[in-house]
Short mmCIF file of C-alpha atoms and ligand atoms in Angstrom, two decimals:
data_model
loop_
_atom_site.label_atom_id
_atom_site.label_comp_id
_atom_site.label_asym_id
_atom_site.label_seq_id
_atom_site.Cartn_x
_atom_site.Cartn_y
_atom_site.Cartn_z
CA MET Z 1 5.33 -4.15 10.21
CA LYS Z 2 4.07 -0.79 10.94
CA LEU Z 3 6.30 2.03 10.79
CA GLU Z 4 6.59 3.85 14.43
CA LYS Z 5 5.30 7.48 14.89
CA LYS Z 6 8.60 8.41 16.90
CA VAL Z 7 10.54 7.18 13.57
CA GLU Z 8 8.09 8.97 11.49
CA GLU Z 9 8.24 12.32 13.67
CA LYS Z 10 11.91 12.11 12.72
CA LEU Z 11 11.57 11.11 8.79
CA LEU Z 12 9.25 14.05 8.62
CA ALA Z 13 11.76 16.66 10.43
CA TYR Z 14 14.54 15.43 8.69
CA ILE Z 15 12.85 15.67 5.10
CA LYS Z 16 11.60 19.15 6.46
CA GLU Z 17 14.96 20.49 6.49
CA ILE Z 18 16.60 18.67 3.54
CA PHE Z 19 13.30 20.34 1.43
CA ALA Z 20 13.34 23.46 3.23
CA ASN Z 21 13.49 25.64 -0.25
CA ASP Z 22 11.55 23.18 -2.24
CA SER Z 23 8.13 23.11 -1.22
CA TRP Z 24 7.08 20.78 -3.92
CA THR Z 25 9.12 18.21 -3.27
CA LEU Z 26 8.24 18.50 0.29
CA ALA Z 27 4.71 18.39 -1.05
CA HIS Z 28 5.34 15.23 -3.33
CA SER Z 29 7.07 13.37 -0.53
CA LEU Z 30 4.52 13.66 2.09
CA SER Z 31 1.66 12.93 -0.71
CA ALA Z 32 3.81 9.68 -1.93
CA VAL Z 33 4.02 8.87 2.10
CA GLY Z 34 -0.07 9.00 2.22
CA ILE Z 35 -0.62 6.85 -0.98
CA ILE Z 36 2.28 4.13 -0.13
CA LYS Z 37 0.02 3.79 3.37
CA GLN Z 38 -3.15 2.72 1.50
CA ILE Z 39 -1.29 0.53 -1.10
CA ALA Z 40 0.62 -1.28 1.60
CA LYS Z 41 -2.14 -1.74 3.40
CA SER Z 42 -4.50 -2.95 1.31
CA GLU Z 43 -1.84 -5.01 -0.39
CA GLY Z 44 -0.64 -6.58 2.98
CA ALA Z 45 3.62 -5.00 1.96
CA ASP Z 46 5.76 -3.73 4.64
CA GLU Z 47 5.04 -0.34 5.48
CA LYS Z 48 7.81 -0.09 7.32
CA ILE Z 49 10.01 -0.36 4.71
CA LEU Z 50 7.81 0.99 2.34
CA ALA Z 51 6.91 4.82 4.29
CA THR Z 52 10.30 5.48 4.32
CA THR Z 53 11.16 4.69 1.39
CA MET Z 54 8.25 7.59 0.05
CA TYR Z 55 9.57 9.95 2.74
CA LEU Z 56 13.37 9.55 1.63
CA HIS Z 57 12.72 8.62 -2.21
CA ASP Z 58 14.15 11.89 -3.49
CA ILE Z 59 16.19 13.10 -0.62
CA GLY Z 60 18.82 12.97 -2.83
CA TYR Z 61 17.50 16.02 -4.53
CA GLY Z 62 18.70 18.57 -1.93
CA GLY Z 63 22.17 20.39 -2.31
CA LEU Z 64 21.86 19.54 -6.39
CA LEU Z 65 18.93 21.76 -7.16
CA ALA Z 66 19.11 25.21 -6.64
CA ASP Z 67 15.78 27.17 -5.61
CA GLY Z 68 14.00 28.21 -8.59
CA TYR Z 69 15.00 25.31 -10.71
CA SER Z 70 13.96 24.71 -13.85
CA PHE Z 71 12.62 21.23 -14.89
CA SER Z 72 15.45 20.48 -17.51
CA GLN Z 73 18.03 20.94 -14.34
CA ARG Z 74 15.94 18.64 -12.42
CA ILE Z 75 16.25 16.30 -15.06
CA ALA Z 76 20.00 17.21 -15.70
CA ALA Z 77 20.14 15.43 -12.12
CA LYS Z 78 17.84 12.80 -11.80
CA LYS Z 79 20.48 10.21 -12.50
CA GLU Z 80 22.60 11.25 -9.78
CA HIS Z 81 20.13 11.87 -7.24
CA MET Z 82 19.22 8.16 -6.76
CA PRO Z 83 22.64 7.19 -5.48
CA LYS Z 84 23.19 10.37 -3.56
CA GLY Z 85 19.66 9.86 -2.13
CA ALA Z 86 20.57 5.79 -1.65
CA LYS Z 87 23.84 6.67 0.20
CA MET Z 88 22.45 9.48 2.78
CA ALA Z 89 19.13 7.46 3.48
CA ARG Z 90 21.92 4.84 5.16
CA ASP Z 91 23.50 7.14 7.17
CA PHE Z 92 20.61 8.99 7.92
CA LEU Z 93 18.61 5.71 9.06
CA GLY Z 94 21.58 4.06 10.36
CA ARG Z 95 21.95 7.13 12.82
CA ILE Z 96 18.56 7.20 13.65
CA GLY Z 97 18.51 4.15 14.72
CA GLY Z 98 15.20 1.44 14.55
CA TYR Z 99 15.79 0.01 11.77
CA THR Z 100 18.10 -3.17 11.21
CA GLU Z 101 21.03 -3.67 8.71
CA GLU Z 102 18.34 -5.77 6.10
CA GLU Z 103 15.62 -3.50 6.11
CA ILE Z 104 18.25 -0.24 5.57
CA SER Z 105 19.78 -2.30 2.75
CA GLN Z 106 16.07 -3.29 1.19
CA ILE Z 107 14.98 1.11 1.83
CA ALA Z 108 18.37 2.05 0.11
CA HIS Z 109 17.74 -0.35 -2.75
CA LEU Z 110 14.52 1.41 -3.62
CA ILE Z 111 15.96 4.37 -2.94
CA GLU Z 112 18.07 3.83 -5.49
CA VAL Z 113 16.60 2.38 -8.12
CA HIS Z 114 12.79 3.89 -8.45
CA ASP Z 115 13.65 6.39 -10.87
CA ASN Z 116 14.90 3.46 -13.50
CA VAL Z 117 10.85 2.63 -14.21
CA ASP Z 118 11.78 0.81 -17.23
CA ALA Z 119 13.67 -1.96 -15.08
CA LEU Z 120 11.22 -1.85 -12.29
CA LYS Z 121 10.42 -5.34 -11.67
CA THR Z 122 10.17 -6.94 -7.70
CA GLN Z 123 6.10 -5.65 -6.47
CA ASP Z 124 7.81 -3.54 -3.28
CA GLU Z 125 9.99 -1.15 -6.30
CA LEU Z 126 6.70 -1.82 -8.63
CA LEU Z 127 4.40 -0.08 -5.43
CA VAL Z 128 7.07 2.48 -5.04
CA LEU Z 129 6.88 3.57 -8.71
CA GLU Z 130 3.01 3.81 -8.32
CA ALA Z 131 3.13 5.27 -4.54
CA ASP Z 132 6.10 8.14 -6.78
CA SER Z 133 3.99 8.38 -10.19
CA LEU Z 134 0.52 9.00 -7.85
CA ALA Z 135 2.35 11.63 -5.37
CA SER Z 136 3.03 12.99 -9.13
CA ILE Z 137 -0.44 13.96 -9.65
CA ASP Z 138 -2.21 14.19 -6.94
CA PRO Z 139 -4.44 17.06 -7.13
CA LYS Z 140 -3.31 18.48 -3.81
CA VAL Z 141 0.00 18.99 -5.47
CA PRO Z 142 -0.08 21.28 -8.72
CA PHE Z 143 2.29 21.12 -11.37
CA SER Z 144 4.97 23.82 -10.20
CA PHE Z 145 5.99 23.65 -13.67
CA SER Z 146 5.45 25.04 -17.12
CA GLU Z 147 2.97 23.95 -19.19
CA GLU Z 148 5.88 22.82 -22.07
CA ASP Z 149 7.27 20.72 -19.28
CA VAL Z 150 3.91 19.54 -18.33
CA VAL Z 151 3.16 17.88 -21.57
CA LYS Z 152 6.46 15.96 -21.83
CA TYR Z 153 5.87 14.66 -17.97
CA VAL Z 154 2.32 13.46 -19.11
CA ASP Z 155 3.34 11.87 -22.41
CA PHE Z 156 6.34 9.99 -20.31
CA PHE Z 157 4.30 9.41 -17.44
CA LEU Z 158 1.32 7.55 -20.06
CA ASN Z 159 4.08 5.43 -21.46
CA HIS Z 160 6.43 4.35 -19.01
CA ARG Z 161 4.75 5.25 -15.36
CA ALA Z 162 0.73 4.25 -15.69
CA THR Z 163 1.28 1.44 -18.12
CA ARG Z 164 3.14 -0.58 -14.67
CA PHE Z 165 1.16 -0.51 -12.81
CA VAL Z 166 0.33 -3.94 -10.53
CA SER Z 167 -1.65 -2.91 -7.57
CA LYS Z 168 -5.66 -2.81 -7.29
CA LYS Z 169 -5.28 0.91 -4.87
CA GLY Z 170 -3.33 1.76 -7.18
CA LYS Z 171 -4.68 1.47 -10.22
CA GLU Z 172 -7.70 2.68 -8.11
CA LEU Z 173 -5.89 6.16 -7.52
CA LEU Z 174 -5.03 6.31 -10.46
CA GLU Z 175 -8.49 6.79 -12.10
CA LYS Z 176 -9.32 9.27 -9.85
CA PHE Z 177 -6.15 11.36 -9.83
CA SER Z 178 -6.51 11.13 -13.69
CA THR Z 179 -9.96 13.19 -13.34
CA GLN Z 180 -9.64 15.19 -9.88
CA ASN Z 181 -6.18 16.40 -11.48
CA LYS Z 182 -7.50 18.95 -14.29
CA VAL Z 183 -4.80 19.69 -15.89
CA PHE Z 184 -3.19 15.78 -16.45
CA ALA Z 185 -6.82 15.22 -17.61
CA GLY Z 186 -6.17 18.01 -20.30
CA MET Z 187 -3.50 16.76 -21.59
CA ALA Z 188 -4.08 13.04 -21.67
CA GLY Z 189 -7.14 13.80 -23.46
CA LYS Z 190 -5.33 15.40 -26.47
CA PHE Z 191 -2.32 12.32 -26.41
CA LYS Z 192 -5.31 9.80 -27.02
CA LYS Z 193 -6.31 10.88 -30.19
FE1 LIG C 201 13.27 11.22 -7.43
#
């Protein structure tokens, strides 16, 4: 199913408010939405479920991280942001309407597990992983962390994220972003030896 414009406007307004002081996560979330739409289209997957999930996947960080947070603070909040975000998504989607109970449960589940990358199995879980991963190396959304932290991130990405891509479109975009994102390409080149 497609995501309706009117509903999409509400999702956008909601995350803009949550990430008012976290422009990286806002840009990351919007990038993830654009990417999942392309992937959902080429895979014939459910855009309404997946695009809603990408809008909301990181809302659990809202309120957990103070402005100007460091990479290690973000890592420390990682485990908690998933159940917190799933609960916030349930409340928000129930409030705005336009979603069945079943749809809300699917979206909340995807948010609740999205960063447990090694445990992801279903097609929807893996497509969310692809969009989240790609958005994190989107050349238009540059890394906001220190070089040392980017090294750690790229290492993790190559071993736990890039290896799990299943869709044709996702793999295509992975190749494109890995080249266009010069910081990523430079680091990845060092790891390959
Ligand atoms: Fe997340």
